[in-house]
XYZ file of C-alpha atoms in Angstrom:
769
model
C 0.000 0.000 0.000
C 1.436 3.317 -1.031
C 0.245 6.582 0.475
C -2.703 7.886 -1.553
C -2.195 5.027 -3.990
C 0.735 6.920 -5.459
C 4.152 5.456 -6.000
C 7.161 7.640 -5.313
C 10.814 6.993 -5.961
C 13.599 8.974 -4.426
C 17.224 8.092 -4.894
C 20.079 10.328 -3.864
C 22.172 9.540 -6.919
C 23.154 11.435 -10.028
C 21.064 10.500 -13.012
C 18.180 9.017 -11.015
C 15.219 11.376 -10.720
C 12.312 11.351 -8.342
C 8.998 10.669 -10.053
C 5.714 8.804 -10.052
C 5.580 5.286 -11.410
C 2.846 2.849 -12.324
C 3.071 -0.901 -12.040
C 1.071 -3.949 -13.023
C -2.168 -4.710 -11.310
C -1.806 -8.011 -9.568
C 0.516 -10.679 -8.298
C 0.590 -14.399 -8.781
C 2.128 -17.058 -6.637
C 5.378 -18.690 -7.661
C 5.158 -22.174 -9.076
C 6.209 -25.308 -7.207
C 8.419 -27.224 -6.749
C 10.664 -24.413 -5.591
C 13.891 -23.764 -7.427
C 15.209 -21.548 -4.608
C 14.867 -21.532 -0.842
C 16.422 -18.950 1.472
C 16.568 -18.312 5.235
C 13.097 -16.820 5.324
C 11.724 -20.367 5.046
C 12.547 -20.697 8.758
C 10.438 -17.674 9.745
C 6.787 -17.602 10.860
C 5.732 -14.209 9.478
C 3.408 -14.768 6.478
C 5.103 -11.845 4.722
C 8.595 -13.266 5.135
C 7.380 -16.707 4.065
C 6.021 -15.183 0.850
C 9.663 -14.413 -0.049
C 11.208 -17.677 1.113
C 11.643 -18.967 -2.444
C 12.959 -15.827 -4.144
C 16.352 -16.139 -5.881
C 17.584 -13.563 -3.328
C 19.830 -14.418 -0.378
C 17.390 -12.867 2.103
C 18.117 -12.507 5.804
C 15.548 -11.644 8.470
C 16.332 -8.509 10.501
C 18.931 -9.573 13.050
C 22.538 -9.913 14.136
C 23.494 -12.520 11.534
C 22.799 -10.067 8.731
C 24.465 -7.151 10.526
C 27.622 -9.205 11.165
C 27.812 -10.305 7.523
C 27.520 -6.706 6.308
C 30.357 -5.604 8.610
C 32.567 -8.573 7.796
C 32.185 -8.173 4.031
C 31.883 -4.363 4.179
C 28.758 -4.425 2.014
C 25.781 -2.083 2.034
C 22.504 -3.485 3.330
C 19.403 -3.523 1.164
C 16.390 -3.378 3.484
C 13.010 -4.212 1.951
C 9.964 -3.598 4.144
C 6.314 -4.532 3.581
C 3.507 -6.712 4.863
C 1.710 -9.768 3.567
C -1.501 -8.132 2.303
C 0.283 -5.262 0.542
C -0.682 -5.191 -3.152
C 2.382 -3.328 -4.438
C 4.654 -5.518 -2.314
C 3.300 -8.475 -4.307
C 3.967 -6.591 -7.538
C 7.587 -5.757 -6.700
C 8.225 -9.305 -5.563
C 7.015 -10.806 -8.815
C 8.742 -8.240 -11.016
C 12.078 -7.933 -9.223
C 12.613 -10.362 -6.359
C 11.594 -13.385 -8.454
C 13.843 -12.241 -11.311
C 17.001 -14.384 -11.481
C 19.220 -11.598 -12.797
C 18.111 -9.032 -10.221
C 18.301 -11.680 -7.504
C 21.951 -12.339 -8.368
C 22.828 -8.627 -8.365
C 21.233 -8.230 -4.945
C 22.821 -11.335 -3.443
C 26.322 -10.663 -4.788
C 26.558 -6.988 -3.888
C 24.337 -6.378 -0.885
C 23.300 -7.992 2.365
C 19.568 -8.284 1.743
C 17.161 -8.009 4.668
C 13.412 -8.558 4.392
C 11.299 -7.081 7.199
C 7.612 -7.424 8.101
C 6.595 -3.923 9.208
C 3.860 -5.378 11.387
C 6.376 -7.484 13.321
C 8.909 -4.676 13.702
C 7.082 -1.336 13.586
C 10.026 0.247 15.410
C 12.431 -0.433 12.551
C 9.830 0.474 9.952
C 9.139 3.862 11.587
C 12.806 4.839 11.668
C 13.454 4.189 7.990
C 10.042 5.432 6.859
C 10.813 8.708 8.643
C 14.040 8.867 6.615
C 12.275 8.083 3.310
C 9.511 10.617 3.947
C 12.006 13.306 4.951
C 14.134 12.795 1.853
C 11.372 12.193 -0.702
C 8.346 14.000 0.665
C 6.225 10.831 0.751
C 6.425 7.168 1.610
C 4.656 3.842 1.483
C 5.153 0.133 1.087
C 7.038 -1.666 -0.221
C 9.788 0.471 1.264
C 13.304 0.098 -0.131
C 16.213 1.528 1.878
C 19.975 1.120 1.564
C 22.010 1.204 4.764
C 25.652 1.222 5.785
C 26.865 -1.875 7.691
C 26.154 0.037 10.928
C 22.493 0.454 9.821
C 22.620 4.141 8.906
C 20.405 4.902 5.875
C 21.837 6.737 2.886
C 19.293 6.126 0.072
C 15.590 5.317 0.166
C 12.468 4.918 -1.894
C 9.330 2.833 -2.206
C 8.267 0.749 -5.215
C 10.701 0.424 -8.121
C 9.721 -1.081 -11.493
C 12.187 -3.725 -12.661
C 13.412 -1.996 -15.830
C 13.868 1.595 -17.038
C 10.748 3.219 -18.429
C 11.293 6.561 -20.132
C 13.036 8.808 -17.624
C 12.121 6.530 -14.752
C 14.970 4.312 -13.597
C 14.292 0.633 -13.121
C 15.347 -1.322 -10.057
C 18.287 -2.893 -11.897
C 19.569 0.564 -12.880
C 19.179 1.838 -9.344
C 21.134 -1.125 -7.951
C 23.929 -0.637 -10.490
C 24.288 3.063 -9.672
C 24.283 2.424 -5.928
C 27.052 -0.168 -6.399
C 29.078 2.358 -8.409
C 28.574 5.099 -5.829
C 29.439 2.719 -2.963
C 32.740 1.942 -4.677
C 33.630 5.398 -5.931
C 31.781 7.947 -3.808
C 31.100 6.191 -0.535
C 32.141 8.999 1.788
C 29.717 11.426 0.146
C 26.875 8.929 0.419
C 27.601 8.224 4.067
C 28.094 11.847 5.117
C 24.872 12.878 3.382
C 22.959 10.092 5.145
C 24.536 11.073 8.475
C 23.528 14.711 8.060
C 19.953 13.735 7.318
C 19.854 11.351 10.280
C 21.158 13.994 12.658
C 18.595 16.479 11.343
C 15.872 13.871 11.888
C 16.982 13.304 15.474
C 16.496 17.017 16.167
C 13.394 17.389 14.034
C 11.519 14.455 15.541
C 12.266 15.297 19.182
C 9.117 15.722 21.242
C 9.780 17.065 24.708
C 8.276 19.235 27.428
C 10.132 22.043 29.111
C 10.432 21.712 32.916
C 7.199 22.746 34.608
C 5.343 23.143 31.292
C 1.580 22.521 31.416
C -0.601 21.037 28.681
C -2.379 23.550 26.426
C -5.942 24.658 27.228
C -8.313 21.859 26.221
C -11.294 23.928 24.950
C -9.035 25.972 22.657
C -7.314 22.876 21.267
C -10.618 21.018 20.831
C -12.194 23.975 19.019
C -9.219 24.215 16.677
C -9.316 20.477 16.017
C -13.017 20.716 15.184
C -12.422 23.680 12.829
C -9.609 21.842 11.034
C -11.766 18.736 10.600
C -14.747 20.825 9.450
C -12.505 22.485 6.862
C -11.496 19.104 5.392
C -14.984 17.555 5.669
C -16.719 16.456 2.465
C -20.405 17.205 2.908
C -22.095 15.008 0.305
C -20.792 11.603 1.342
C -19.044 12.420 4.602
C -15.433 11.660 5.364
C -12.459 13.941 5.141
C -10.851 15.301 2.002
C -11.412 13.865 -1.436
C -10.528 10.413 -2.726
C -9.018 8.174 -1.627
C -11.130 8.232 1.519
C -10.120 6.439 4.696
C -12.539 5.559 7.519
C -10.509 7.548 10.115
C -12.271 6.328 13.292
C -10.063 8.607 15.429
C -11.696 11.637 13.765
C -15.200 10.280 14.281
C -14.609 9.475 17.956
C -13.239 12.980 18.525
C -16.294 14.564 16.880
C -18.704 12.586 19.071
C -16.676 13.447 22.185
C -16.616 17.114 21.159
C -20.405 17.042 20.769
C -20.803 15.497 24.230
C -19.468 18.672 25.886
C -20.815 21.152 23.312
C -24.344 19.833 22.815
C -25.997 23.237 22.956
C -23.710 24.942 20.429
C -23.975 24.984 16.642
C -20.410 23.618 16.491
C -21.361 20.675 18.689
C -24.417 19.876 16.579
C -22.336 20.139 13.402
C -19.666 17.834 14.846
C -22.256 15.167 15.599
C -23.829 15.520 12.150
C -20.403 15.097 10.514
C -19.697 11.914 12.460
C -23.106 10.285 12.019
C -23.379 11.175 8.321
C -19.923 9.740 7.628
C -20.699 6.519 9.501
C -24.046 6.197 7.706
C -22.536 6.734 4.255
C -19.737 4.248 4.932
C -22.265 1.651 6.111
C -24.238 2.042 2.852
C -21.132 2.163 0.665
C -19.083 -0.460 -1.109
C -16.319 -0.083 1.486
C -18.731 -2.094 3.679
C -18.956 -5.750 2.650
C -22.731 -6.237 2.386
C -22.464 -9.977 1.779
C -19.784 -11.161 4.210
C -19.581 -8.256 6.665
C -16.663 -6.150 7.820
C -15.016 -3.144 6.186
C -12.396 -2.831 3.484
C -9.325 -0.644 3.977
C -10.359 2.519 2.139
C -12.412 3.858 -0.757
C -10.739 4.844 -4.017
C -13.537 7.334 -4.761
C -15.346 10.030 -2.794
C -18.661 8.133 -2.482
C -17.275 5.131 -0.538
C -18.145 2.914 -3.538
C -15.064 1.132 -4.929
C -12.730 0.060 -2.142
C -9.215 -1.195 -1.854
C -10.448 -4.638 -0.861
C -7.930 -5.497 1.860
C -9.477 -6.012 5.325
C -7.378 -5.092 8.358
C -8.041 -6.127 11.950
C -7.313 -2.659 13.344
C -9.984 -1.111 11.106
C -12.619 -3.600 12.238
C -11.781 -2.942 15.894
C -11.930 0.844 15.749
C -14.984 0.958 13.482
C -16.936 -1.396 15.752
C -16.314 1.035 18.630
C -17.237 4.051 16.485
C -20.487 2.462 15.327
C -21.568 1.333 18.796
C -20.789 4.840 20.071
C -22.981 6.292 17.303
C -25.786 3.971 18.423
C -25.445 5.242 21.997
C -25.545 8.843 20.815
C -28.341 8.572 18.247
C -30.393 5.535 19.222
C -30.456 4.501 15.533
C -30.588 0.689 15.147
C -28.493 0.894 11.953
C -25.350 1.749 13.898
C -25.711 -1.073 16.413
C -26.428 -3.478 13.537
C -23.209 -2.460 11.777
C -21.179 -2.880 14.981
C -22.573 -6.420 15.369
C -21.958 -7.081 11.672
C -18.262 -6.171 12.015
C -17.800 -8.502 14.994
C -19.623 -11.288 13.150
C -17.027 -11.009 10.387
C -14.128 -10.986 12.864
C -15.523 -13.945 14.830
C -15.990 -15.960 11.652
C -12.979 -15.053 9.493
C -10.275 -13.466 11.677
C -10.515 -15.575 14.848
C -8.150 -18.302 16.014
C -9.489 -21.104 18.181
C -7.005 -19.994 20.887
C -8.925 -16.732 21.274
C -6.518 -14.575 19.290
C -7.323 -12.494 16.230
C -5.567 -12.688 12.852
C -4.148 -9.561 11.237
C -5.665 -9.171 7.777
C -7.169 -10.540 4.590
C -5.600 -9.639 1.258
C -7.229 -7.563 -1.469
C -6.123 -9.956 -4.215
C -7.380 -13.451 -4.996
C -7.757 -15.852 -7.902
C -11.042 -15.304 -9.804
C -13.684 -18.013 -9.448
C -13.864 -18.132 -13.249
C -10.346 -19.573 -13.344
C -6.838 -18.479 -14.234
C -3.733 -18.395 -12.079
C -3.374 -14.618 -11.898
C -4.791 -12.938 -8.818
C -7.019 -9.900 -9.196
C -7.961 -7.270 -6.683
C -11.493 -7.741 -5.375
C -12.107 -11.025 -7.192
C -13.479 -12.613 -4.014
C -16.006 -9.823 -3.441
C -17.465 -8.643 -6.765
C -20.385 -9.898 -8.898
C -21.550 -9.825 -12.499
C -25.206 -9.120 -13.233
C -25.572 -12.569 -14.825
C -24.259 -14.218 -11.631
C -26.850 -12.380 -9.567
C -29.674 -13.287 -11.961
C -28.629 -16.933 -11.974
C -28.449 -17.076 -8.169
C -31.715 -15.233 -7.473
C -34.236 -16.325 -10.158
C -37.379 -16.649 -8.002
C -40.309 -14.345 -8.696
C -41.306 -12.358 -5.611
C -44.986 -12.780 -4.874
C -46.961 -9.571 -5.294
C -44.067 -7.597 -6.794
C -44.774 -5.222 -9.682
C -44.066 -6.710 -13.113
C -43.386 -10.196 -11.745
C -40.035 -8.941 -10.426
C -37.551 -11.565 -9.300
C -35.355 -11.532 -6.208
C -32.533 -10.525 -8.570
C -34.487 -7.522 -9.870
C -35.081 -6.222 -6.365
C -31.540 -6.970 -5.196
C -29.922 -5.381 -8.275
C -32.045 -2.255 -7.942
C -31.305 -1.856 -4.244
C -27.544 -2.507 -4.487
C -26.873 -0.693 -7.763
C -25.988 -3.780 -9.832
C -25.747 -2.966 -13.562
C -25.612 -5.272 -16.565
C -22.327 -3.764 -17.747
C -20.897 -3.489 -14.218
C -21.039 -0.474 -11.901
C -17.348 0.416 -11.596
C -16.317 3.487 -13.580
C -13.167 3.064 -15.722
C -11.326 5.750 -13.748
C -11.826 3.620 -10.609
C -10.391 0.585 -12.391
C -7.124 1.659 -14.047
C -5.984 -1.929 -14.612
C -9.294 -3.313 -15.901
C -9.621 -5.832 -13.074
C -13.230 -4.899 -12.306
C -14.552 -4.620 -15.861
C -18.131 -5.918 -16.043
C -18.150 -6.437 -12.268
C -20.306 -4.882 -9.576
C -19.325 -3.643 -6.133
C -22.487 -3.704 -4.018
C -23.542 -0.304 -2.702
C -26.920 0.626 -1.205
C -28.513 2.958 -3.754
C -31.988 3.284 -2.227
C -33.577 3.097 1.167
C -35.638 0.001 1.923
C -38.739 2.250 1.796
C -37.964 3.448 -1.733
C -37.195 -0.076 -2.920
C -40.493 -1.275 -1.438
C -42.362 1.505 -3.240
C -40.593 0.794 -6.522
C -41.732 -2.859 -6.526
C -45.066 -2.420 -4.762
C -44.257 -4.662 -1.816
C -44.098 -4.184 1.939
C -41.047 -3.010 3.818
C -40.962 -6.347 5.646
C -40.949 -8.172 2.306
C -38.031 -6.083 1.047
C -36.011 -6.855 4.176
C -36.821 -10.558 3.810
C -35.859 -10.658 0.104
C -32.587 -8.779 0.614
C -31.561 -10.849 3.661
C -32.314 -14.098 1.818
C -30.353 -12.914 -1.225
C -27.333 -11.872 0.843
C -27.285 -15.243 2.598
C -27.418 -17.058 -0.745
C -24.569 -14.967 -2.125
C -22.513 -15.407 1.045
C -22.860 -19.171 0.618
C -21.644 -18.934 -2.978
C -18.747 -16.759 -1.935
C -17.472 -19.392 0.513
C -16.806 -21.618 -2.509
C -14.660 -19.015 -4.283
C -10.854 -19.081 -3.887
C -10.209 -17.108 -0.722
C -7.761 -14.220 -0.499
C -4.561 -14.755 1.461
C -5.048 -14.611 5.237
C -2.301 -13.103 7.376
C -2.634 -15.382 10.398
C -0.051 -13.501 12.446
C -1.516 -12.423 15.808
C -0.259 -9.055 17.064
C -0.572 -7.954 20.684
C -1.489 -4.353 19.833
C -4.227 -5.151 17.325
C -5.593 -7.866 19.626
C -5.771 -5.188 22.324
C -7.823 -2.963 19.997
C -10.130 -5.875 19.215
C -10.498 -6.669 22.919
C -11.839 -3.125 23.403
C -14.289 -3.616 20.543
C -15.833 -6.832 21.875
C -15.960 -5.459 25.420
C -17.583 -2.174 24.488
C -20.064 -3.511 21.948
C -20.932 -6.419 24.256
C -21.553 -4.057 27.177
C -23.796 -1.676 25.222
C -25.833 -4.492 23.670
C -25.822 -6.602 26.868
C -24.635 -9.460 24.656
C -23.128 -12.271 26.732
C -21.674 -14.009 23.671
C -19.662 -10.933 22.722
C -18.505 -10.462 26.318
C -17.415 -14.098 26.510
C -15.443 -13.585 23.287
C -13.789 -10.562 24.918
C -12.822 -12.657 27.935
C -11.453 -15.343 25.625
C -9.313 -12.691 23.888
C -7.954 -11.445 27.221
C -7.071 -14.979 28.296
C -5.328 -15.495 24.941
C -3.218 -12.370 25.469
C -2.180 -13.499 28.936
C -1.387 -17.057 27.860
C 0.377 -16.467 24.554
C 1.613 -12.850 24.467
C 2.711 -12.271 28.055
C 6.046 -13.587 29.326
C 5.336 -13.810 33.058
C 8.939 -14.729 33.928
C 10.431 -11.679 32.230
C 7.347 -9.552 32.883
C 7.106 -8.358 29.273
C 4.485 -8.362 26.551
C 5.448 -10.221 23.375
C 4.743 -8.566 20.043
C 3.413 -11.496 18.043
C 2.583 -15.159 17.754
C 1.580 -17.286 14.809
C -0.785 -20.002 13.629
C 1.117 -23.227 13.058
C 0.598 -25.806 10.326
C -1.680 -27.797 12.624
C -3.669 -24.777 13.875
C -1.596 -24.564 17.059
C -0.216 -21.263 18.378
C 3.506 -20.934 17.663
C 6.176 -18.509 18.818
C 9.493 -17.619 17.193
C 12.740 -17.771 19.160
C 13.794 -15.435 20.424
C 10.335 -13.856 20.471
C 9.939 -10.185 19.577
C 9.493 -8.062 22.701
C 6.438 -5.827 22.727
C 6.498 -2.169 21.727
C 4.694 0.788 23.244
C 1.505 0.239 21.242
C 1.321 -3.371 22.433
C 1.238 -2.245 26.058
C -0.997 0.803 25.536
C -3.652 -0.956 23.446
C -3.816 -3.974 25.768
C -4.111 -1.737 28.839
C -6.975 0.140 27.153
C -8.619 -3.154 26.218
C -8.328 -4.437 29.790
C -9.859 -1.258 31.224
C -12.750 -1.593 28.768
C -13.071 -5.279 29.682
C -13.227 -4.414 33.382
C -16.001 -1.887 32.763
C -17.892 -4.480 30.683
C -17.526 -7.442 33.084
C -16.554 -5.830 36.431
C -13.978 -8.592 36.967
C -11.133 -7.033 38.973
C -8.405 -9.427 37.768
C -8.324 -7.541 34.443
C -7.985 -4.207 36.220
C -5.127 -5.675 38.242
C -3.324 -6.870 35.107
C -3.822 -3.449 33.494
C -2.077 -1.902 36.517
C 0.843 -4.353 36.182
C 1.204 -3.677 32.452
C 1.153 0.091 32.961
C 3.985 -0.188 35.487
C 6.024 -2.206 32.968
C 5.236 0.280 30.211
C 6.493 3.108 32.416
C 9.709 1.235 33.208
C 10.436 0.337 29.583
C 9.398 3.377 27.530
C 8.940 6.521 29.652
C 11.160 9.479 28.770
C 12.267 10.833 32.153
C 13.802 13.945 30.587
C 11.166 15.102 28.124
C 7.965 13.308 29.149
C 5.893 10.964 27.037
C 6.749 7.474 25.850
C 9.223 6.282 23.244
C 7.729 3.889 20.687
C 10.353 1.242 21.368
C 12.840 0.277 24.058
C 15.484 3.049 24.178
C 18.132 0.452 25.080
C 17.857 -1.251 21.636
C 21.007 -0.098 19.847
C 19.815 -1.307 16.429
C 17.062 1.341 16.378
C 18.742 4.597 15.371
C 15.951 7.085 16.158
C 14.052 7.173 19.423
C 10.663 8.271 18.154
C 7.448 9.296 19.846
C 4.589 8.714 17.411
C 2.922 12.093 16.881
C 0.020 11.172 14.638
C -3.286 9.403 15.153
C -3.637 7.741 11.786
C -4.890 4.308 10.708
C -4.206 3.357 14.323
C -4.217 5.806 17.208
C -0.838 6.891 18.534
C 0.156 4.837 21.567
C 0.951 8.074 23.402
C -2.597 9.296 22.765
C -4.074 6.088 24.151
C -1.625 6.125 27.070
C -2.637 9.646 28.081
C -6.187 8.389 28.634
C -5.069 5.074 30.149
C -3.010 6.916 32.768
C -5.936 9.147 33.643
C -8.346 6.200 33.981
C -5.864 4.167 36.010
C -5.193 7.074 38.360
C -8.883 6.973 39.248
C -8.929 3.189 39.692
C -5.771 3.023 41.790
C -5.557 6.390 43.531
C -2.053 6.855 42.096
C -1.437 10.584 41.749
C 1.808 9.935 39.840
C -0.182 8.520 36.915
C -2.286 11.666 36.724
C 0.962 13.679 36.724
C 2.430 11.447 34.010
C -0.623 11.984 31.832
C -0.217 15.744 32.183
C 3.522 15.564 31.427
C 2.795 13.492 28.318
C 0.272 16.023 27.053
C 2.691 18.856 27.816
C 5.373 17.125 25.709
C 3.010 17.221 22.719
C 1.906 20.818 23.391
C 3.318 22.263 20.197
C 1.681 19.642 17.987
C -1.625 19.871 19.874
C -1.668 23.649 19.595
C -0.683 23.958 15.931
C -2.166 20.881 14.209
C -4.569 19.125 16.582
C -6.146 17.434 13.536
C -3.025 15.215 13.526
C -3.816 13.980 17.054
C -7.606 13.833 17.534
C -7.301 10.907 19.973
C -4.841 12.892 22.092
C -7.195 15.881 21.996
C -9.817 13.550 23.508
C -7.360 12.725 26.301
C -6.718 16.435 26.850
C -10.478 17.021 27.066
C -10.788 14.192 29.612
C -8.155 15.916 31.765
C -9.987 19.216 31.504
C -13.523 17.988 32.188
C -12.468 15.652 35.044
C -13.631 12.059 34.981
C -16.799 11.144 36.829
C -16.610 8.031 38.967
C -19.779 5.992 38.586
C -19.792 3.524 41.483
C -22.270 0.641 41.518
C -22.751 -1.119 44.851
C -24.513 -4.458 44.672
C -24.279 -8.154 43.983
C -22.419 -8.817 40.735
C -24.983 -10.924 38.857
C -28.176 -9.632 40.480
C -30.929 -8.178 38.246
C -30.985 -4.842 40.081
C -27.226 -4.453 39.524
C -27.687 -5.333 35.850
C -30.377 -2.658 35.527
C -28.086 0.087 36.761
C -25.202 -1.144 34.583
C -27.419 -1.259 31.508
C -28.310 2.391 32.101
C -24.657 3.419 32.323
C -23.719 1.383 29.245
C -26.580 2.728 27.149
C -25.092 6.241 27.296
C -22.014 7.709 25.636
C -20.084 9.060 28.616
C -16.548 9.716 27.379
C -15.420 11.263 30.655
C -16.239 8.607 33.230
C -14.855 5.520 34.930
C -17.219 2.768 36.045
C -16.485 0.971 39.316
C -18.179 -1.883 41.126
C -18.059 -2.841 44.794
C -19.827 -5.652 46.575
C -18.840 -4.324 50.010
C -15.800 -6.569 50.431
C -13.048 -4.397 52.003
C -10.407 -6.886 50.783
C -11.331 -6.395 47.119
C -8.813 -4.941 44.652
C -10.611 -1.602 44.332
C -11.322 -1.155 48.043
C -7.657 -1.827 48.777
C -6.633 0.898 46.324
C -9.506 3.265 47.136
C -10.520 3.034 50.819
C -13.312 5.572 50.236
C -15.250 2.880 48.369
C -15.724 0.935 51.620
C -18.082 3.616 52.888
C -20.397 3.243 49.883
C -23.143 0.739 50.541
C -26.389 -0.547 49.131
C -29.445 1.382 50.191
C -32.198 -0.799 51.619
C -30.528 -3.944 50.346
C -30.956 -2.786 46.717
C -28.211 -2.159 44.138
C -27.195 1.487 44.477
C -25.308 3.950 42.269
C -23.149 6.900 43.330
C -21.974 9.493 40.803
C -18.846 11.222 42.081
C -16.107 13.614 41.107
C -12.960 13.281 43.174
C -15.081 11.085 45.472
C -17.402 13.924 46.311
C -20.649 12.176 45.501
C -24.275 12.810 44.777
C -26.890 11.273 47.001
C -27.208 7.560 46.193
C -29.828 6.406 43.660
C -31.370 2.989 43.116
C -33.686 3.733 40.193
C -32.174 3.300 36.690
C -34.161 6.246 35.296
C -32.953 8.494 38.103
C -29.386 7.371 37.396
C -29.872 8.153 33.713
C -31.058 11.668 34.533
C -28.150 12.161 36.901
C -25.592 11.068 34.295
C -27.067 13.216 31.548
C -28.063 16.332 33.469
C -25.891 16.365 36.577
C -27.042 16.392 40.209
C -30.177 18.189 41.286
C -29.487 17.574 44.973
C -26.733 19.016 47.069
C -23.624 16.911 47.005
C -22.516 15.030 50.058
C -19.155 13.529 50.916
């Protein structure tokens, strides 16, 4: 995947110019038996295994490769991607499977292949270099390094041969070899200068005693910047390609929650709900087999890039269930359930873990060895007619199921994908399903009831889903990442709590147990980054395992806090506390505040970065700012409140100037400003009266609250941390709620409707300690 579907080359060599390039449209698997096998055959990463039979002497990232480069005094060629990356497939087939190019690489470079999802720390360092020197970046990423890992040349996708003024990969390699022999000192000194500039330019630090910026000012600026980039017709931000951007949508709903009476607040909510509604109706949403694709190539959410990523499903499920809390519209809750249905069915391991992604490309059902983007998901009109031939009783003009389905989902005889959305002709004659009419309009068009329309469409989707299961499936990246599993844990916990769905909550508990069993090294007290599905469906680990990064800790801690609020089981709160302590020990910057993305003691990582953008995934610092605030309320630890403020102070400049880059961190800043409410439920855990109060709390979007439960046991985890809880008791033997700020509480309530009023409107009675 290349940023904005563009491909950029930058090479710091005479005669090689920066410019856009275009490549072929799809990849195909290499034939067997294999003529070549390299070290990557011993790896577990699906991406590395895809390259295990290239005629390239690949090494995984590690000491063996570094030692060879130093011993032979050769430059390192570092190639970075991930297993569901379309253009990574293209470059592999064109260049890395080419015998001649493979020999040039193997003879003149130490070649390292890296899965960016396994080692985001390494990826971020060299992507920062590529973006700084070329103005853009993407994957596959191609970087040349000195034997001591310092970058001197970088780019993204390279075509194999020269095309006009664009240099091919072979030409680039030849020129780098010449420069390494004849002009090495210039190359190295240029790379060193850039690296030193990056160290200064990427530093994020707070001055001693500095406070975070004022939350209302930052939030207002963030809203104005989002409103400026908002596209009114179909929702979303900026023109095509359009990304779901859940961090923006969650900020807008949080902004509305404290600005409900202002025109800006109302506009923020409208922007979020309209975007979520348009995405749900669009082709980016898989109407047959659920879940969401990566992004839309057009402004109307119609033709997607068909890859499905776990982190998108997780964040979108939370955004949709939040929209259902805010609006009460069943559509949003239905979409949240739909996403989790997809994840449970297609991205779930029997161990409880979640797989990373499904590819965009697959072999067409009609045959042929060459993979095509979207082949698994699209339909011809004749296929739909053949599958849905039955006449619908009472429908105007003896309409068939196919007629109604094709009208509703915009299916056309010649296909519904415009040529400009299909530059490589892969979707010619095909249809991407998109809801073109409301169920009411479709019912009116065919003279049938609304109930009949719903029945016909549901039956048709089920029939098509069954057919789709018999098509060749896209590649599944069965790697299980701690960070993305943490995001998914939040999704199941939050959706399960709002919907009071015990199946979803049990799946959340299963995910938490998976994380503790397979991605937590209890002896060393560290999170592990990844584990893998073995050949016999068992969970496997590589040796040595990859230690977790900041996002692994932050996203799991957030997931555990959400799981506690959904299940009220204190063991998950206790583990969250333990993980936060480890995160502080491993990643906290004692000089400048905030967290480094990776362990500062790792000498192979040349830049100590603090992620300063909430993008496809939220920044781990953004999530940590909120985690620290929540945990300070659960544990009574003032130092975590201070840490949260220091973190926000470190990002002051970014928050003040371009808050649109950090909408999740702006939410954390708002939480600091508005002070979290403590909602304390006293009762028996599984009693109906307790459940009634919890259902009231969970039905509302309350971004600035922590939910606590006490059954009166002074030895419990929370009562040990917060002695004030011991004085809160049930009133008249009935489950009782207290709404507090800094443990100054309203009078207790036992009626769910009274609790609802209290949470929405604030206390009518005088507060009492």
